[in-house]
Tab-separated table of C-alpha atoms in Angstrom:
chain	number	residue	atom	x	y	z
E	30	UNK	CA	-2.625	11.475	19.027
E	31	UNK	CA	-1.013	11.774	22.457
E	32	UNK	CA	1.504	8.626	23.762
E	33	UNK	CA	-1.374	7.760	26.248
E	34	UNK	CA	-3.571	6.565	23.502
E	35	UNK	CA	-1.099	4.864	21.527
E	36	UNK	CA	-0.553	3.019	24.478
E	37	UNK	CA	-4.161	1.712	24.935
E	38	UNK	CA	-4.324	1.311	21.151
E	39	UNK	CA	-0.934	-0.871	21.037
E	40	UNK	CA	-0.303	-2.170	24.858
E	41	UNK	CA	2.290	-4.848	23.208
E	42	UNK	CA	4.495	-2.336	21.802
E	43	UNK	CA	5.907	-0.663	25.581
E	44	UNK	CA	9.401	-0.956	25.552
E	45	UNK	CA	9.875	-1.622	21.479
E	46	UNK	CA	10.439	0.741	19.049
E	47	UNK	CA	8.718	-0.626	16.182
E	48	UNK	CA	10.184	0.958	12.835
E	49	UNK	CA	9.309	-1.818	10.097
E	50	UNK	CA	5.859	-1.129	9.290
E	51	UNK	CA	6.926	-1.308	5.918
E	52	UNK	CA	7.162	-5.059	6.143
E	53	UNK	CA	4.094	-5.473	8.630
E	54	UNK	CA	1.776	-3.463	11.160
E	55	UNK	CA	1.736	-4.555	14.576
E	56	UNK	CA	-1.931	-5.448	15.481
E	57	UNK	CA	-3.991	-2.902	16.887
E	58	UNK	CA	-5.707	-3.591	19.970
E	59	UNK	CA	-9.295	-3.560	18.763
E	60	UNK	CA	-8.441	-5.662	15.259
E	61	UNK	CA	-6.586	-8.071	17.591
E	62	UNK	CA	-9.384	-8.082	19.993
E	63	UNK	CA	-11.943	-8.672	17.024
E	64	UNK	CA	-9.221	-11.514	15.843
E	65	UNK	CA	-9.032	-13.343	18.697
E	66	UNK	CA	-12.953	-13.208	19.534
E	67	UNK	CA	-13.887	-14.125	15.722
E	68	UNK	CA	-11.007	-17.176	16.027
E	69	UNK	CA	-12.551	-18.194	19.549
E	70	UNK	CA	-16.350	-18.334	17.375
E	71	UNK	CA	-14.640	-20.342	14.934
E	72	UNK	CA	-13.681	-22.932	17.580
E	73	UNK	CA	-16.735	-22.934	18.711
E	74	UNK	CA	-18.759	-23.510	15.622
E	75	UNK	CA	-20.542	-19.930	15.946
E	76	UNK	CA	-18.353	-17.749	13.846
E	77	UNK	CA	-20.894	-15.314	11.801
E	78	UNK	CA	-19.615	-15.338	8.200
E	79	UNK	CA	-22.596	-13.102	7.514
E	80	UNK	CA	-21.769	-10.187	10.010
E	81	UNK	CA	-18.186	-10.796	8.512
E	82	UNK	CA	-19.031	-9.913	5.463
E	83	UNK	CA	-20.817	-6.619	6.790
E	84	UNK	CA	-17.502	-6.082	7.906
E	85	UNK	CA	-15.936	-6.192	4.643
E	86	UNK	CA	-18.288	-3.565	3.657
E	87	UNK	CA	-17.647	-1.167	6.166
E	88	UNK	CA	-14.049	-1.657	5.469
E	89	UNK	CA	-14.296	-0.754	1.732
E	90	UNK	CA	-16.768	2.724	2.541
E	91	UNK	CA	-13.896	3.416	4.812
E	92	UNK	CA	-10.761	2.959	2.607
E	93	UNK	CA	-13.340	5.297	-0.271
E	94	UNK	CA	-13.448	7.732	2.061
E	95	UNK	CA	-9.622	7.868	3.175
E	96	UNK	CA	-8.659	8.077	-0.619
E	97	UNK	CA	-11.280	10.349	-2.188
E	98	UNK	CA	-12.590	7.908	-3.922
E	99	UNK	CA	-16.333	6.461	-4.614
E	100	UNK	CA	-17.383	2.860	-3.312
E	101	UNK	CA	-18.405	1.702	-5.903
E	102	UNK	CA	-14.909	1.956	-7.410
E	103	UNK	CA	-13.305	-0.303	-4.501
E	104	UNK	CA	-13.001	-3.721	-4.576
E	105	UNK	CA	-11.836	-6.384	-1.938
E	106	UNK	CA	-8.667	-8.217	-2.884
E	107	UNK	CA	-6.400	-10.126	-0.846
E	108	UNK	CA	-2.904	-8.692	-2.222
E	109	UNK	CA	-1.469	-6.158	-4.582
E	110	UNK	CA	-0.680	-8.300	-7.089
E	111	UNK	CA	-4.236	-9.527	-7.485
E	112	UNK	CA	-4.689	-5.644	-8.340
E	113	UNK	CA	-1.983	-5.600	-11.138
E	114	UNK	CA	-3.098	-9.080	-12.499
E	115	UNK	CA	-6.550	-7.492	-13.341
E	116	UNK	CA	-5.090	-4.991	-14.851
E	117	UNK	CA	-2.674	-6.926	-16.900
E	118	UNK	CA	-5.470	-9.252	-18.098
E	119	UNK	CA	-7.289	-6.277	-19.655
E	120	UNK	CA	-4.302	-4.493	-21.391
E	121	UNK	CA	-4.501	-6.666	-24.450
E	122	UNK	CA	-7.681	-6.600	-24.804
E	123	UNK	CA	-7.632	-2.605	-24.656
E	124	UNK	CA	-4.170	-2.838	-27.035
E	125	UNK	CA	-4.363	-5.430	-29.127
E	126	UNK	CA	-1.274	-3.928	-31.187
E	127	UNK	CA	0.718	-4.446	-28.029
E	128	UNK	CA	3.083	-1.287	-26.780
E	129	UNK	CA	5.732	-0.715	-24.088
E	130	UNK	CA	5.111	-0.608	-20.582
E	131	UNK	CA	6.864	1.886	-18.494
E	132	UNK	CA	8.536	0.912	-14.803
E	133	UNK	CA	11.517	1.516	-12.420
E	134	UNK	CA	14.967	-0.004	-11.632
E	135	UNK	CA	14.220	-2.260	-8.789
E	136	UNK	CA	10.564	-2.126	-8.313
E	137	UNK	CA	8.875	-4.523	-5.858
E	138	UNK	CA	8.366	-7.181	-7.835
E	139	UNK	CA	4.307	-7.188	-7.696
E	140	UNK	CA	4.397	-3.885	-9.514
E	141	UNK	CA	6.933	-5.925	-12.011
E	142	UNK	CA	6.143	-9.631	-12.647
E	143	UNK	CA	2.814	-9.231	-13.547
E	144	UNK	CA	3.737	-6.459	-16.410
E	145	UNK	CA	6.662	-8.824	-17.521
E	146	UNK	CA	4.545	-11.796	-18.467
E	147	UNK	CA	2.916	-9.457	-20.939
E	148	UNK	CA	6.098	-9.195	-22.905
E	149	UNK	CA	5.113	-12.781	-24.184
E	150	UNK	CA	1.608	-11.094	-25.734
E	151	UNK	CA	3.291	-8.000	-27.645
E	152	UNK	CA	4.122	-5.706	-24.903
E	153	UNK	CA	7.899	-4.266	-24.539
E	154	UNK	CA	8.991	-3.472	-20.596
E	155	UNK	CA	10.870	-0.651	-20.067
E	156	UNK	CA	13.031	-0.534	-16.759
E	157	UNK	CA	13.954	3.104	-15.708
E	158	UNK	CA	17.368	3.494	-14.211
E	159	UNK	CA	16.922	5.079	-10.285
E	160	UNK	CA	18.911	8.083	-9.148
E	161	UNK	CA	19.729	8.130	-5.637
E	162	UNK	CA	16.704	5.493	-5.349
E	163	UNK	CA	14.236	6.517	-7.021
E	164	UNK	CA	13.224	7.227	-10.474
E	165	UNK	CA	11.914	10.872	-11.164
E	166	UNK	CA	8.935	11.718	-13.404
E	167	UNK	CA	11.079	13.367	-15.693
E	168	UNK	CA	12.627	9.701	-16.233
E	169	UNK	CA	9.424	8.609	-17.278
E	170	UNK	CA	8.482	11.815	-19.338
E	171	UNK	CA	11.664	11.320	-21.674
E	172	UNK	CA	10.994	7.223	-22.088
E	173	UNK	CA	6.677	8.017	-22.779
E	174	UNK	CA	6.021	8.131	-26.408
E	175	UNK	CA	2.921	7.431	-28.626
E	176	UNK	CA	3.375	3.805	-28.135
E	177	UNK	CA	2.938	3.469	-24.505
E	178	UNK	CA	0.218	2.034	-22.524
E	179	UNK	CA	1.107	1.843	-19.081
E	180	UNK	CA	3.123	3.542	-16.425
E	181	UNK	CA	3.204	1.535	-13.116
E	182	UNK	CA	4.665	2.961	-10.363
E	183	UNK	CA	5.081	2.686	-6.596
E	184	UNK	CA	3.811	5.761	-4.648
E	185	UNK	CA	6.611	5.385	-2.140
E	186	UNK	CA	9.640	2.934	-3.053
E	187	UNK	CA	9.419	0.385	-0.969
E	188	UNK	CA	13.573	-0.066	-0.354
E	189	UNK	CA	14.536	3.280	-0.302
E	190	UNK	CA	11.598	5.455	0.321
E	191	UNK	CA	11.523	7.554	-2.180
E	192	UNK	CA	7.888	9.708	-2.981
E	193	UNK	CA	7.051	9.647	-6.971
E	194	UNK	CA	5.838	12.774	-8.321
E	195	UNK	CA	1.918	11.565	-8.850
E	196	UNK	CA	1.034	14.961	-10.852
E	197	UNK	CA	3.796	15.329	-13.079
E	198	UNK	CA	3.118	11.486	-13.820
E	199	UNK	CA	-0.595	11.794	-14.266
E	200	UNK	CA	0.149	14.738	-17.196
E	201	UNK	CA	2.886	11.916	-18.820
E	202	UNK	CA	0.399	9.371	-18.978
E	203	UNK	CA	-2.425	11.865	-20.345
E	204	UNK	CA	0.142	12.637	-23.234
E	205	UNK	CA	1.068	9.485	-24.279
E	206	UNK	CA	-2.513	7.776	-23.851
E	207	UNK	CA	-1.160	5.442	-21.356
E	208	UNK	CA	-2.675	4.006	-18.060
E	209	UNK	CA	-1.465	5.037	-14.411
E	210	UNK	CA	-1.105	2.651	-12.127
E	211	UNK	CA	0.146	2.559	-8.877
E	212	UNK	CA	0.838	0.256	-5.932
E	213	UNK	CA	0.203	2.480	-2.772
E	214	UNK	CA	1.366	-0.100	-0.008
E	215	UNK	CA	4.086	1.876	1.509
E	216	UNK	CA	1.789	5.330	1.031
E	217	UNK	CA	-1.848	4.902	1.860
E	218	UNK	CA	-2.590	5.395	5.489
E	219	UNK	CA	0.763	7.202	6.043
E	220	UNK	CA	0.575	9.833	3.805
E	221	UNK	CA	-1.737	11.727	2.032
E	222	UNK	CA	-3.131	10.474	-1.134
E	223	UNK	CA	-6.066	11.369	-3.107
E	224	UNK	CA	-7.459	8.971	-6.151
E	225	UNK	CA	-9.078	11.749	-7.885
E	226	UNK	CA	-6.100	14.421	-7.187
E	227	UNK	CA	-4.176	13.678	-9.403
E	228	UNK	CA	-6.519	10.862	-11.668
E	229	UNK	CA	-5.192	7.513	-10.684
E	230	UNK	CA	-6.673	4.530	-13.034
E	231	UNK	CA	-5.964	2.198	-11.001
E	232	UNK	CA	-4.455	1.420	-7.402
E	233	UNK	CA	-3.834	-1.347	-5.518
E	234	UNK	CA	-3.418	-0.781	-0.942
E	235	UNK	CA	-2.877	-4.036	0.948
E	236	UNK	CA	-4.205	-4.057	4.701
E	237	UNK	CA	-1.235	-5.214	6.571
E	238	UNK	CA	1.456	-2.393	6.542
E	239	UNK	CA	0.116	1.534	7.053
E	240	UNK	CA	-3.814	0.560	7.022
E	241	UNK	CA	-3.011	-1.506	10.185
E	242	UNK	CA	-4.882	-4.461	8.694
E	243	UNK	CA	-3.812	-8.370	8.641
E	244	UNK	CA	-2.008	-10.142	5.500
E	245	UNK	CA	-4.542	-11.133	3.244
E	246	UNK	CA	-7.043	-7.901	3.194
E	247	UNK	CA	-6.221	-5.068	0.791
E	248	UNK	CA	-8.191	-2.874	-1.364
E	249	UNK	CA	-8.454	-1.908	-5.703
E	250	UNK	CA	-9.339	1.623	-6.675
E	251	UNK	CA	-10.249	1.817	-10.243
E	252	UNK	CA	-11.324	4.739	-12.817
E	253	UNK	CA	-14.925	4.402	-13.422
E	254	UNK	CA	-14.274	4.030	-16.721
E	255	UNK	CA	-11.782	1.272	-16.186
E	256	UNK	CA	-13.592	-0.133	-13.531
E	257	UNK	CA	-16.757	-0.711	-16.422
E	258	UNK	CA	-14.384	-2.534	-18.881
E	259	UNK	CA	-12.751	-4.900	-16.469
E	260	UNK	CA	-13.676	-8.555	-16.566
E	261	UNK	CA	-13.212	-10.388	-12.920
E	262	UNK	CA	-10.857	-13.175	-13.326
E	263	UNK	CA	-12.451	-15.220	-10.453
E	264	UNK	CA	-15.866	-14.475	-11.052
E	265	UNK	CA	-17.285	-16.256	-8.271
E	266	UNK	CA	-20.318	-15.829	-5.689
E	267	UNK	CA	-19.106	-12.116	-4.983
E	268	UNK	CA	-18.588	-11.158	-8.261
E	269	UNK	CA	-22.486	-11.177	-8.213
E	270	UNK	CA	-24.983	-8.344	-8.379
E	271	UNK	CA	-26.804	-9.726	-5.093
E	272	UNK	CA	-24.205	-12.511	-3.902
E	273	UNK	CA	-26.615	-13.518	-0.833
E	274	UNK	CA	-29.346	-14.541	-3.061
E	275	UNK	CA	-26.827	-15.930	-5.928
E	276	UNK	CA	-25.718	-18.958	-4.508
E	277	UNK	CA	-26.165	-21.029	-7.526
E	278	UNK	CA	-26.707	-20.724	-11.086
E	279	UNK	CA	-27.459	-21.047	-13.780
E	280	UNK	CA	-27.755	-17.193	-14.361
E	281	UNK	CA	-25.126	-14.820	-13.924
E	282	UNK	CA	-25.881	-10.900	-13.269
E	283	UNK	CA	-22.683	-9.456	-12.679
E	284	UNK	CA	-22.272	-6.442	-10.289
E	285	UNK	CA	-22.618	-3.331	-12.397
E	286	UNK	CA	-20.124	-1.969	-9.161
E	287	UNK	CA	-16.019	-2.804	-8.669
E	288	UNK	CA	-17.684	-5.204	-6.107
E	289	UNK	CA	-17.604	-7.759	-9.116
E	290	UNK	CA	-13.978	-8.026	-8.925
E	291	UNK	CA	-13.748	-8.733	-5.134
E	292	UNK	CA	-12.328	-11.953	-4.223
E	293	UNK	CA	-14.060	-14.041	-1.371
E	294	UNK	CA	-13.135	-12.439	1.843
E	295	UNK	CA	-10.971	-14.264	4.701
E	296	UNK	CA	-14.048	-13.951	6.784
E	297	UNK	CA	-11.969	-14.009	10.308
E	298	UNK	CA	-9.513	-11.067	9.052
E	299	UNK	CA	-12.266	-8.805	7.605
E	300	UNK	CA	-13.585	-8.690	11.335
E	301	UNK	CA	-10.651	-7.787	12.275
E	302	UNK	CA	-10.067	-5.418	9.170
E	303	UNK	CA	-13.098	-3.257	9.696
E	304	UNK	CA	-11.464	-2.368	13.308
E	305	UNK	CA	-8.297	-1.307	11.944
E	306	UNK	CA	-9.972	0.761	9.750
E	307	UNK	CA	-12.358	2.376	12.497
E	308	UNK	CA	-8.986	3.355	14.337
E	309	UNK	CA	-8.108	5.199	11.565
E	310	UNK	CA	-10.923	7.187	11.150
E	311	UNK	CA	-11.238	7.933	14.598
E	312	UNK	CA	-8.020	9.027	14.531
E	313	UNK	CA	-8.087	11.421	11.232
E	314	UNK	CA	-6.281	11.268	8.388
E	315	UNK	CA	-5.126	14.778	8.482
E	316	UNK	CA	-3.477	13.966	12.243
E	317	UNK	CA	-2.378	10.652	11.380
E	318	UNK	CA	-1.107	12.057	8.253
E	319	UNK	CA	0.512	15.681	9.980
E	320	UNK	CA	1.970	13.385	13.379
E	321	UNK	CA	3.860	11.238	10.382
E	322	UNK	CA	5.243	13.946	8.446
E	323	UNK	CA	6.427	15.703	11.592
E	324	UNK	CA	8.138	12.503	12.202
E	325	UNK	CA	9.682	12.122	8.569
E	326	UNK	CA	11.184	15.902	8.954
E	327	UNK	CA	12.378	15.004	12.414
E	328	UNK	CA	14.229	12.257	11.333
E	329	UNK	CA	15.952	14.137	8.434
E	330	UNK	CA	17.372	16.390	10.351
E	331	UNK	CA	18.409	14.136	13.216
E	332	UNK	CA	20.464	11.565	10.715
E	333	UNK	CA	21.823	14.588	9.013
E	334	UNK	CA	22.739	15.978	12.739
E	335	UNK	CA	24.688	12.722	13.115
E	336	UNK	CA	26.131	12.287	10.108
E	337	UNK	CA	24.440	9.004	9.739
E	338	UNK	CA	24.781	7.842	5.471
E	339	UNK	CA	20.916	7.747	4.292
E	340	UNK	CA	19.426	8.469	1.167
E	341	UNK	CA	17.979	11.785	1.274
E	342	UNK	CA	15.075	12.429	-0.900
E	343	UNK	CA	14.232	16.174	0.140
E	344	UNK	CA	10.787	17.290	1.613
E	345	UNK	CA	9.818	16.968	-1.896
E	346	UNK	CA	10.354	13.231	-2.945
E	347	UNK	CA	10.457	12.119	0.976
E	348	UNK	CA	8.410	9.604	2.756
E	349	UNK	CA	7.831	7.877	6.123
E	350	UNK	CA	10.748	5.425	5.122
E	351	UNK	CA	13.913	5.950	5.954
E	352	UNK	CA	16.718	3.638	4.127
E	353	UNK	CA	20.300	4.121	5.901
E	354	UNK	CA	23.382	2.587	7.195
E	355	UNK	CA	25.353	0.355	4.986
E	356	UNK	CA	26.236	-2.980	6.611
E	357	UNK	CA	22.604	-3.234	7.021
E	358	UNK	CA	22.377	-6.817	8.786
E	359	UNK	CA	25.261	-5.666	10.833
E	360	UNK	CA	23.417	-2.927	11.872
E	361	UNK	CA	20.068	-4.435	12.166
E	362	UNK	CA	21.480	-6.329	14.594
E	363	UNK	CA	22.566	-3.726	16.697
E	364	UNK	CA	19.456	-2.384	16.372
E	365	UNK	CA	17.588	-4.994	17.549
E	366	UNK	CA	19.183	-5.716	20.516
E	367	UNK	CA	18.140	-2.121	21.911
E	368	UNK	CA	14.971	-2.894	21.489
E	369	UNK	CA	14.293	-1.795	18.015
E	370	UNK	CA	12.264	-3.314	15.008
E	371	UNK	CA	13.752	-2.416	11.406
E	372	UNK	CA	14.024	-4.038	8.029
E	373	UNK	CA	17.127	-4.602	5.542
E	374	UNK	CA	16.544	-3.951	2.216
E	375	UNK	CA	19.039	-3.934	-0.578
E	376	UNK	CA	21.982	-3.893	1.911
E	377	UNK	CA	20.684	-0.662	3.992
E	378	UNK	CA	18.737	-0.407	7.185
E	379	UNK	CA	15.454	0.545	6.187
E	380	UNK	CA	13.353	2.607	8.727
E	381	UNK	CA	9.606	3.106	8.212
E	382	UNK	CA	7.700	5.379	10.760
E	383	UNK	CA	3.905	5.512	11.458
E	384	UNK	CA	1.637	6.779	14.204
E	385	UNK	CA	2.880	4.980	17.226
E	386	UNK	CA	6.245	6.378	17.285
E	387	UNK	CA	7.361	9.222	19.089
E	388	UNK	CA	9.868	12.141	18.566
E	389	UNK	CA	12.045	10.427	21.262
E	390	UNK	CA	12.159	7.314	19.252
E	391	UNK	CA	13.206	8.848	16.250
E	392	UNK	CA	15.876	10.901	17.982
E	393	UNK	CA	17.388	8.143	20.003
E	394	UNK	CA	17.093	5.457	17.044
E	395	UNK	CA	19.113	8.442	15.185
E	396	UNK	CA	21.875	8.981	18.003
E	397	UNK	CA	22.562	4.980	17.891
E	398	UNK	CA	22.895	4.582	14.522
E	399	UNK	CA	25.408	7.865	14.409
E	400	UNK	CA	27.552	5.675	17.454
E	401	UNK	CA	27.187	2.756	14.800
E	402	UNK	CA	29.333	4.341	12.010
């Protein structure tokens, strides 16, 4: 990935240093290209919903095949939460005895809410305290017992950054009989992460942050076996086994496929959607997923140089986001008016790097926030 074609692939992005992808991607140039031409069709009265919806099925063979995973196991969904709703419609059903429900201090609340309204059908929530931002597997192996049925996790923490221990977890859940779950929004098209390495039973990846997509697109893994016993909650024309000839009733074949749990697409960003993800093929995974690493190490060492306060996870538990700097708005500020694009979250400056930046970003980005202190 050379700076020459992350400068045709991003032309917008000369002279910003774009370190918030964490909260949002910046559009690609072919997605934005295939946004802008599907927008102008709209307009127009020629947008082709049908070709749309080819796109939407490229898109999900794509995001199998950057996760390990098999089609058929994917399904379209608009958000996370969408994701963890499914799931939390079913876990009655599966326990009707109820059981506890194991997450962490200060999850995103998409991994949380959802899990929470269960408490009013039998379930007990469990909160795990964080250490240094993060809660540890071990946290989770001490609270698991015979009586719990789900452990829902983020793969990277979305405030601090911190990288959960998926194979210890995977063992903790396989002991206790419980479910894994995990939202992968701050991990899946930054770092590596395989569905079937360790067994995840179900996973929820929205579009817009390291898949380069647009708000609204995102993608379900599930377990074959899970994916069989789930019931769509919005069974509608998708949900179908053959939606284009299943336009009306008054029978209903269901998909035998996760396809059955897709909600209708956003027709104009799955056009876009299916670029974003051809970028990332063409790219690799395994560069894409080395040139952010490399990054992650490089900006380790270069805060630690400068004796800039972050919260420093290791090689082991470390991710692509950075969370620094108390007096975070102060310092966003700052920040900003050099040209660069962060987030605050929880009262830090929260960095989060991904294949357009450079070593010479992170280094300079690093040598203001050490004058900032």
């Amino acid at each position: 990935m050379s700076p020459e074609e992350m400068e045709r692939l991003f032309p917008n992005l000369r002279g910003t240093t774009y370190m918030n992808t964490a909260s949002l991607a910046p559009g690609c140039g072919p997605a934005v290209n295939a946004l802008t031409a599907a927008a102008n069709d709209w307009a127009r009265g020629r947008l082709d919903w049908a070709e749309a919806e080819r796109a939407g099925e490229e898109a999900r063979v794509l995001f199998a095949h950057l996760v390990g995973g098999r089609t058929d196991c994917v399904a379209l969904v608009p958000t996370a939460s969408a994701v963890a709703g499914l799931v939390a419609a079913y876990l009655p059903k599966r326990f009707p005895e109820g059981g506890t429900i194991l997450v962490g201090e200060e999850e995103f609340t998409s991994n949380l809410f959802p899990w929470r309204l269960l408490e009013a059908r039998g379930f007990a929530l469990r909160t795990l305290p964080q250490r240094n931002g993060g809660v540890p597997a071990e946290s989770f192996e001490r609270a698991a017992d015979g009586v719990t049925r789900l452990i829902a996790v983020s793969a990277v923490q979305s405030a601090t950054g911190y990288r959960v221990d998926l194979n210890h977890l995977r063992e903790v859940a396989d002991r206790s009989g419980a479910l894994l779950y995990v939202d992968a929004a701050q991990a899946v098209g930054a770092l590596p992460l395989d569905v079937t390495l360790p067994r995840i039973d179900a996973l929820a990846a929205p579009s817009h942050k390291f898949l380069l997509g647009t708000r609204g697109m995102g993608y379900a893994y599930f377990e074959p076996s899970l994916r069989d016993a789930l019931e769509p909650l919005w069974a509608g024309w998708k949900a179908a086994a053959e939606p284009l000839t299943s336009f009306y009733g008054p029978e209903m074949t269901l998909s035998a496929t996760a396809s059955r749990l897709d909600m209708s697409l956003a027709w104009i960003n799955a056009l876009a959607e299916r670029e974003s993800m051809v970028v990332l093929r063409g790219l690799g995974a395994a560069q894409v997923h080395g040139h952010n690493l490399g990054l992650a190490a490089l900006m380790r060492q270069s805060l630690l140089e400068r004796g800039v306060p972050f919260l420093d996870h290791g090689a082991e538990h470390g991710s692509t986001i950075f969370a620094c700097a108390p007096r975070g708005a102060l310092v966003a500020e700052r920040l900003r008016e050099a040209g660069v694009v962060a987030a605050v979250r929880a009262g830090r400056v929260r960095l989060s790097l991904h294949l357009y930046n450079t070593p010479e970003q992170v280094r300079g980005v690093a040598a203001l926030l050490g004058d900032l202190r």
